Short mmCIF file of C-alpha atoms and ligand atoms in Angstrom, two decimals:
data_model
loop_
_atom_site.label_atom_id
_atom_site.label_comp_id
_atom_site.label_asym_id
_atom_site.label_seq_id
_atom_site.Cartn_x
_atom_site.Cartn_y
_atom_site.Cartn_z
CA UNK Q 5 98.68 76.68 71.36
CA UNK Q 6 102.03 77.53 72.92
CA UNK Q 7 102.46 77.70 76.65
CA UNK Q 8 104.97 79.95 78.36
CA UNK Q 9 105.95 78.73 81.79
CA UNK Q 10 107.76 81.98 82.41
CA UNK Q 11 106.99 84.50 85.16
CA UNK Q 12 105.58 87.16 82.87
CA UNK Q 13 104.64 88.21 80.38
CA UNK Q 14 102.41 85.14 80.32
CA UNK Q 15 100.04 83.83 77.65
CA UNK Q 16 96.91 85.88 77.22
CA UNK Q 17 93.64 84.28 76.22
CA UNK Q 18 92.51 85.11 72.66
CA UNK Q 19 89.22 86.58 73.88
CA UNK Q 20 91.12 88.95 76.16
CA UNK Q 21 93.57 89.89 73.41
CA UNK Q 22 90.63 90.69 71.15
CA UNK Q 23 89.00 92.87 73.83
CA UNK Q 24 91.85 95.32 73.24
CA UNK Q 25 90.73 95.86 69.66
CA UNK Q 26 87.57 97.70 70.68
CA UNK Q 27 87.29 101.25 69.32
CA UNK Q 28 88.92 104.04 71.26
CA UNK Q 29 86.78 106.46 73.21
CA UNK Q 30 87.94 109.80 74.60
CA UNK Q 31 89.13 109.35 78.15
CA UNK Q 32 87.06 112.35 79.17
CA UNK Q 33 83.80 110.67 78.22
CA UNK Q 34 80.93 108.87 79.96
CA UNK Q 35 81.89 105.64 78.14
CA UNK Q 36 85.41 105.65 79.46
CA UNK Q 37 84.34 106.63 82.99
CA UNK Q 38 81.94 103.70 83.08
CA UNK Q 39 84.67 101.32 81.90
CA UNK Q 40 87.18 102.64 84.42
CA UNK Q 41 84.69 102.46 87.29
CA UNK Q 42 83.62 98.91 86.36
CA UNK Q 43 87.21 97.65 86.16
CA UNK Q 44 88.38 99.38 89.34
CA UNK Q 45 85.39 98.11 91.33
CA UNK Q 46 85.93 94.53 90.21
CA UNK Q 47 89.64 94.85 90.96
CA UNK Q 48 88.82 95.63 94.61
CA UNK Q 49 87.68 92.03 94.95
CA UNK Q 50 91.11 90.77 93.89
CA UNK Q 51 92.77 92.93 96.52
CA UNK Q 52 90.19 91.97 99.18
CA UNK Q 53 89.76 95.65 99.91
CA UNK Q 54 87.29 98.46 100.26
CA UNK Q 55 90.13 100.84 99.46
CA UNK Q 56 90.49 102.59 96.14
CA UNK Q 57 92.35 100.80 93.33
CA UNK Q 58 94.42 102.93 90.96
CA UNK Q 59 95.19 101.88 87.39
CA UNK Q 60 98.41 103.20 85.92
CA UNK Q 61 99.72 103.16 82.35
CA UNK Q 62 103.04 101.75 83.50
CA UNK Q 63 104.45 98.46 84.64
CA UNK Q 64 104.48 97.54 88.32
CA UNK Q 65 107.79 99.27 89.01
CA UNK Q 66 105.95 102.57 88.52
CA UNK Q 67 103.92 101.89 91.66
CA UNK Q 68 107.07 100.84 93.53
CA UNK Q 69 108.24 104.35 92.74
CA UNK Q 70 104.88 105.88 93.71
CA UNK Q 71 105.03 104.14 97.09
CA UNK Q 72 108.39 105.53 98.09
CA UNK Q 73 107.77 109.03 96.69
CA UNK Q 74 104.36 109.43 98.30
CA UNK Q 75 104.48 107.56 101.56
CA UNK Q 76 107.71 108.77 103.15
CA UNK Q 77 109.46 112.10 103.44
CA UNK Q 78 112.67 110.29 104.33
CA UNK Q 79 112.76 107.09 106.30
CA UNK Q 80 112.03 103.79 104.65
CA UNK Q 81 112.83 100.29 105.78
CA UNK Q 82 113.40 97.98 102.81
CA UNK Q 83 113.20 94.25 103.46
CA UNK Q 84 115.60 92.66 101.01
CA UNK Q 85 115.74 88.95 100.25
CA UNK Q 86 115.62 88.84 96.47
CA UNK Q 87 116.13 90.77 93.26
CA UNK Q 88 112.82 92.65 93.21
CA UNK Q 89 113.13 93.66 96.87
CA UNK Q 90 116.60 94.91 95.98
CA UNK Q 91 115.06 96.89 93.12
CA UNK Q 92 112.54 98.52 95.48
CA UNK Q 93 115.37 99.52 97.79
CA UNK Q 94 117.19 101.07 94.79
CA UNK Q 95 114.00 102.84 93.68
CA UNK Q 96 113.76 104.36 97.16
CA UNK Q 97 117.39 105.46 97.38
CA UNK Q 98 117.57 106.79 93.83
CA UNK Q 99 114.49 108.89 94.61
CA UNK Q 100 116.49 110.50 97.39
CA UNK Q 101 114.94 108.68 100.34
CA UNK Q 102 116.92 107.43 103.28
CA UNK Q 103 116.24 103.78 102.80
CA UNK Q 104 117.73 101.23 105.19
CA UNK Q 105 118.10 97.67 104.06
CA UNK Q 106 116.95 94.88 106.32
CA UNK Q 107 118.72 91.98 104.68
CA UNK Q 108 118.10 88.28 104.72
CA UNK Q 109 119.70 85.41 102.85
CA UNK Q 110 117.92 85.00 99.54
CA UNK Q 111 116.77 81.51 100.42
CA UNK Q 112 115.24 82.73 103.69
CA UNK Q 113 111.97 84.57 104.31
CA UNK Q 114 111.71 88.03 105.84
CA UNK Q 115 111.51 87.46 109.56
CA UNK Q 116 108.81 89.31 111.53
CA UNK Q 117 111.06 89.27 114.61
CA UNK Q 118 113.88 91.00 112.70
CA UNK Q 119 111.38 93.58 111.45
CA UNK Q 120 110.25 94.22 115.01
CA UNK Q 121 113.86 94.73 116.12
CA UNK Q 122 114.57 97.18 113.29
CA UNK Q 123 111.44 99.18 114.09
CA UNK Q 124 112.44 99.41 117.77
CA UNK Q 125 115.79 100.94 116.83
CA UNK Q 126 114.50 103.64 114.48
CA UNK Q 127 111.25 105.23 113.40
CA UNK Q 128 110.32 104.47 109.80
CA UNK Q 129 107.53 106.13 107.87
CA UNK Q 130 107.14 103.17 105.54
CA UNK Q 131 108.32 99.61 105.11
CA UNK Q 132 108.59 97.81 101.77
CA UNK Q 133 108.30 94.07 101.32
CA UNK Q 134 107.84 91.80 98.30
CA UNK Q 135 105.16 89.17 98.81
CA UNK Q 136 106.32 86.78 96.13
CA UNK Q 137 109.99 87.00 95.11
CA UNK Q 138 109.95 86.05 91.48
CA UNK Q 139 113.73 85.57 91.45
CA UNK Q 140 113.89 83.02 94.26
CA UNK Q 141 110.40 81.52 94.13
CA UNK Q 142 109.94 82.48 97.76
CA UNK Q 143 106.73 83.72 99.32
CA UNK Q 144 107.29 86.04 102.27
CA UNK Q 145 105.03 85.87 105.33
CA UNK Q 146 103.52 89.28 104.67
CA UNK Q 147 100.57 88.81 107.00
CA UNK Q 148 102.89 88.05 109.95
CA UNK Q 149 105.28 90.86 109.02
CA UNK Q 150 102.34 93.29 108.84
CA UNK Q 151 101.22 92.16 112.32
CA UNK Q 152 104.74 92.75 113.62
CA UNK Q 153 104.80 96.24 112.09
CA UNK Q 154 101.42 97.16 113.55
CA UNK Q 155 102.53 96.00 116.99
CA UNK Q 156 105.97 97.65 117.00
CA UNK Q 157 105.26 100.85 115.05
CA UNK Q 158 101.58 101.46 114.25
CA UNK Q 159 102.31 104.60 112.23
CA UNK Q 160 104.60 102.87 109.75
CA UNK Q 161 102.90 102.38 106.39
CA UNK Q 162 103.09 98.87 105.00
CA UNK Q 163 103.85 98.71 101.27
CA UNK Q 164 103.62 95.34 99.55
CA UNK Q 165 104.72 94.32 96.08
CA UNK Q 166 102.52 91.47 94.91
CA UNK Q 167 103.52 91.79 91.26
CA UNK Q 168 103.87 88.04 90.77
CA UNK Q 169 101.18 86.79 93.15
CA UNK Q 170 98.11 89.04 93.28
CA UNK Q 171 95.22 87.29 91.57
CA UNK Q 172 96.83 83.85 92.09
CA UNK Q 173 97.27 83.82 95.84
CA UNK Q 174 94.90 85.23 98.45
CA UNK Q 175 96.25 88.50 99.83
CA UNK Q 176 93.74 90.23 102.05
CA UNK Q 177 94.69 93.87 102.05
CA UNK Q 178 92.10 95.06 104.59
CA UNK Q 179 92.23 92.08 106.95
CA UNK Q 180 96.03 92.18 107.01
CA UNK Q 181 96.14 95.97 107.44
CA UNK Q 182 98.24 96.79 104.36
CA UNK Q 183 98.56 100.38 103.14
CA UNK Q 184 99.69 99.98 99.56
CA UNK Q 185 99.45 96.76 97.60
CA UNK Q 186 100.63 96.79 94.00
CA UNK Q 187 100.70 94.45 91.04
CA UNK Q 188 101.35 94.29 87.29
CA UNK Q 189 99.07 93.12 84.50
CA UNK Q 190 101.41 90.59 82.86
CA UNK Q 191 101.63 87.93 85.58
CA UNK Q 192 98.79 86.28 87.50
CA UNK Q 193 96.20 88.48 85.83
CA UNK Q 194 97.23 87.08 82.45
CA UNK Q 195 96.97 90.38 80.63
CA UNK Q 196 99.46 91.96 78.24
CA UNK Q 197 102.14 94.07 79.96
CA UNK Q 198 101.78 97.81 80.39
CA UNK Q 199 99.20 98.26 83.12
CA UNK Q 200 99.78 98.39 86.86
CA UNK Q 201 97.21 98.24 89.66
CA UNK Q 202 97.59 99.43 93.22
CA UNK Q 203 95.22 99.67 96.18
CA UNK Q 204 95.98 102.42 98.65
CA UNK Q 205 94.58 102.97 102.14
CA UNK Q 206 93.04 106.20 103.44
CA UNK Q 207 95.83 106.77 105.90
CA UNK Q 208 98.45 106.27 103.19
CA UNK Q 209 96.72 108.89 101.07
CA UNK Q 210 96.55 111.24 104.08
CA UNK Q 211 100.30 110.80 104.56
CA UNK Q 212 100.91 111.47 100.86
CA UNK Q 213 99.23 114.88 101.23
CA UNK Q 214 101.96 115.87 103.70
CA UNK Q 215 104.93 114.60 101.64
CA UNK Q 216 106.85 117.06 99.47
CA UNK Q 217 108.21 116.34 96.00
CA UNK Q 218 105.84 113.54 95.09
CA UNK Q 219 106.51 114.25 91.44
CA UNK Q 220 103.70 114.46 88.94
CA UNK Q 221 102.97 111.20 87.09
CA UNK Q 222 102.90 108.99 90.19
CA UNK Q 223 101.45 111.53 92.62
CA UNK Q 224 98.82 109.52 94.48
CA UNK Q 225 96.97 112.66 95.60
CA UNK Q 226 96.60 113.72 91.95
CA UNK Q 227 95.60 110.20 90.99
CA UNK Q 228 92.90 110.18 93.65
CA UNK Q 229 91.50 113.51 92.46
CA UNK Q 230 91.02 112.03 88.99
CA UNK Q 231 89.97 108.61 90.18
CA UNK Q 232 87.07 110.25 92.00
CA UNK Q 233 85.92 111.26 88.50
CA UNK Q 234 86.61 107.70 87.20
CA UNK Q 235 89.59 108.75 85.16
CA UNK Q 236 93.27 109.50 85.30
CA UNK Q 237 95.34 112.68 85.07
CA UNK Q 238 97.26 111.54 81.99
CA UNK Q 239 95.92 109.51 79.08
CA UNK Q 240 95.07 105.99 80.32
CA UNK Q 241 95.97 102.72 78.57
CA UNK Q 242 92.45 102.33 77.25
CA UNK Q 243 93.05 99.10 75.28
CA UNK Q 244 94.54 97.44 78.33
CA UNK Q 245 91.65 98.56 80.48
CA UNK Q 246 89.24 96.93 78.00
CA UNK Q 247 91.25 93.75 78.44
CA UNK Q 248 91.31 94.15 82.22
CA UNK Q 249 87.55 94.63 82.32
CA UNK Q 250 86.99 91.40 80.41
CA UNK Q 251 89.69 89.43 82.27
CA UNK Q 252 88.28 90.41 85.67
CA UNK Q 253 84.92 89.00 84.56
CA UNK Q 254 86.64 85.76 83.58
CA UNK Q 255 88.60 85.60 86.85
CA UNK Q 256 85.49 86.23 88.95
CA UNK Q 257 83.58 83.63 86.90
CA UNK Q 258 86.28 81.05 87.68
CA UNK Q 259 85.88 82.33 91.31
CA UNK Q 260 88.81 83.60 93.30
CA UNK Q 261 88.79 80.60 95.61
CA UNK Q 262 88.86 78.18 92.67
CA UNK Q 263 91.66 80.15 91.08
CA UNK Q 264 93.74 80.10 94.28
CA UNK Q 265 93.10 76.32 94.56
CA UNK Q 266 94.20 75.84 90.95
CA UNK Q 267 97.44 77.72 91.61
CA UNK Q 268 98.04 75.72 94.78
CA UNK Q 269 97.58 72.43 92.93
CA UNK Q 270 99.89 73.50 90.08
CA UNK Q 271 102.61 74.60 92.52
CA UNK Q 272 102.37 71.35 94.46
CA UNK Q 273 102.57 69.24 91.32
CA UNK Q 274 105.57 71.09 89.91
CA UNK Q 275 107.41 71.16 93.21
CA UNK Q 276 106.78 67.47 93.86
CA UNK Q 277 108.13 66.70 90.36
CA UNK Q 278 111.29 68.73 91.05
CA UNK Q 279 112.20 66.94 94.26
CA UNK Q 280 111.56 63.52 92.79
CA UNK Q 281 113.88 64.14 89.82
CA UNK Q 282 117.23 64.80 91.45
CA UNK Q 283 116.67 68.54 91.66
CA UNK Q 284 115.94 70.76 94.65
CA UNK Q 285 113.89 73.83 95.41
CA UNK Q 286 115.54 77.18 96.16
CA UNK Q 287 112.96 78.33 98.70
CA UNK Q 288 112.53 76.51 102.00
CA UNK Q 289 109.46 74.49 102.86
CA UNK Q 290 106.57 76.60 104.05
CA UNK Q 291 107.70 79.62 102.02
CA UNK Q 292 107.52 78.27 98.47
CA UNK Q 293 105.85 80.41 95.87
CA UNK Q 294 102.49 79.26 94.52
CA UNK Q 295 103.12 80.99 91.18
CA UNK Q 296 106.74 80.31 90.24
CA UNK Q 297 109.08 77.51 91.20
CA UNK Q 298 112.78 78.33 91.37
CA UNK Q 299 114.80 75.16 90.93
CA UNK Q 300 118.42 74.70 91.93
CA UNK Q 301 120.10 73.34 88.83
CA UNK Q 302 121.71 70.41 90.67
CA UNK Q 303 121.88 68.37 87.44
CA UNK Q 304 123.83 71.10 85.61
CA UNK Q 305 121.19 71.24 82.83
CA UNK Q 306 121.95 73.48 79.88
CA UNK Q 307 118.99 75.85 79.92
CA UNK Q 308 119.25 77.00 76.32
CA UNK Q 309 119.42 73.41 75.11
CA UNK Q 310 116.50 72.44 77.33
CA UNK Q 311 114.44 75.41 76.14
CA UNK Q 312 115.22 74.64 72.50
CA UNK Q 313 113.86 71.14 73.12
CA UNK Q 314 110.76 72.53 74.86
CA UNK Q 315 110.14 75.14 72.21
CA UNK Q 316 109.89 72.43 69.59
CA UNK Q 317 106.90 71.31 71.65
CA UNK Q 318 105.45 74.81 71.98
CA UNK Q 319 106.64 75.43 75.54
CA UNK Q 320 109.35 77.34 77.35
CA UNK Q 321 110.58 77.86 80.86
CA UNK Q 322 112.69 80.69 82.36
CA UNK Q 323 116.32 80.93 83.35
CA UNK Q 324 117.49 82.13 86.75
CA UNK Q 325 117.43 85.81 87.66
CA UNK Q 326 120.04 88.14 89.08
CA UNK Q 327 122.94 86.76 91.10
CA UNK Q 328 121.42 83.24 91.15
CA UNK Q 329 120.93 83.24 87.38
CA UNK Q 330 123.53 80.57 86.68
CA UNK Q 331 122.59 78.23 89.50
CA UNK Q 332 118.84 78.13 89.05
CA UNK Q 333 116.02 78.01 86.54
CA UNK Q 334 112.36 78.80 86.97
CA UNK Q 335 109.10 77.15 86.05
CA UNK Q 336 106.20 79.57 86.33
CA UNK Q 337 102.65 78.33 86.77
CA UNK Q 338 100.59 81.48 86.69
CA UNK Q 339 97.91 83.04 84.52
CA UNK Q 340 95.96 80.69 82.30
CA UNK Q 341 98.10 77.58 83.00
CA UNK Q 342 96.01 74.46 83.74
CA UNK Q 343 97.02 71.11 85.17
CA UNK Q 344 96.95 69.57 81.68
CA UNK Q 345 99.56 72.13 80.58
CA UNK Q 346 101.75 71.33 83.56
CA UNK Q 347 101.41 67.60 82.84
CA UNK Q 348 102.48 68.22 79.24
CA UNK Q 349 105.48 70.20 80.42
CA UNK Q 350 106.52 67.60 82.98
CA UNK Q 351 106.18 64.82 80.39
CA UNK Q 352 108.46 66.78 78.07
CA UNK Q 353 110.94 67.37 80.91
CA UNK Q 354 110.89 63.61 81.67
CA UNK Q 355 111.62 62.88 78.03
CA UNK Q 356 114.48 65.41 78.03
CA UNK Q 357 116.02 63.97 81.19
CA UNK Q 358 115.95 60.48 79.67
CA UNK Q 359 117.90 61.69 76.62
C1 LIG M 421 108.12 90.66 92.41
C2 LIG M 421 108.31 91.65 91.31
N1 LIG M 421 108.31 92.95 91.59
C3 LIG M 421 108.43 93.87 90.62
C4 LIG M 421 108.61 93.52 89.31
C5 LIG M 421 108.71 94.57 88.29
O1 LIG M 421 107.50 94.61 87.64
P1 LIG M 421 107.31 95.32 86.21
O2 LIG M 421 108.20 94.60 85.30
O3 LIG M 421 105.84 95.13 85.93
O4 LIG M 421 107.69 96.73 86.40
C6 LIG M 421 108.62 92.17 88.97
C7 LIG M 421 108.83 91.78 87.55
O5 LIG M 421 109.07 90.65 87.23
C8 LIG M 421 108.46 91.23 89.97
O6 LIG M 421 108.46 89.92 89.68
#
């Protein structure tokens, strides 16, 4: 079996792939409603929330758009320290919102103190932050940032992108007081791409009701109306929801805590290998991603040559992303990856370096 150490789409287990081949049912039917309800209820456990979880036939960026269109009339504070945070800022501004950037160096985490300062200077309806920056392999201190927001500006809604971490790292929506927490299917959930999940708080939904021009497809108020009937306004991605239903059973059978521990061990092993092989990590200690390791290419390795070597062994890693594309490469360890897979990859990398 091949192993893709790339940050999505990741390998999908055969059993989960096959779950998609179940016969279609009408989405206005008891069978579909039961499937939708089952999947959405199980998903609440992943989000550590009692809030509703929406399923969308889109990738995660769709819910980035939903957040900015529904949760602010105008004023959004976008924390930017990586490519996907930058995208969220662009999503906000191209949707006509007055988004202000709160910028940090890409190898530095979002600072709660800087967030507090920004919120003292201006009132923001919502703040956006990426939990796990897939470009830089940096995990932002979302819990601490959320605490800072609550203290400085309790009305500001806290929107978190956990596209490349939810399901692999513990993110406690309710305990941390988050208002919208979104993810995509093709990363830690190890599903095919095309489905996005987002949990939304009551107060966020109440705010959405007051916001004009929410659009149609990503209108959270419309989504809620249909979710209450265990369905969606437009035709749902039924095959993907079959896969989600099965994959959530598998994830819960592994147990969330065991899954988080597995990710932690994989991240530690890869990151320890990096620093003992003449390479260095892009993210600073204490803020390193548990799902994807961004490596500074200090050895000047030729990524396409390295990947050609790895692909002969049924593996591949990812290049850098965005402005740090040339200077970095990435080893993802999310989804179905086990320690034996990581050991096989590191052995191949050792062999390559000896060449
Ligand atoms: C942190 C982060 N946010 C957002 C996205 C965009 O997600 P999607 O491609 O599912 O729209 C990605 C994709 O890699 C990501 O890593």
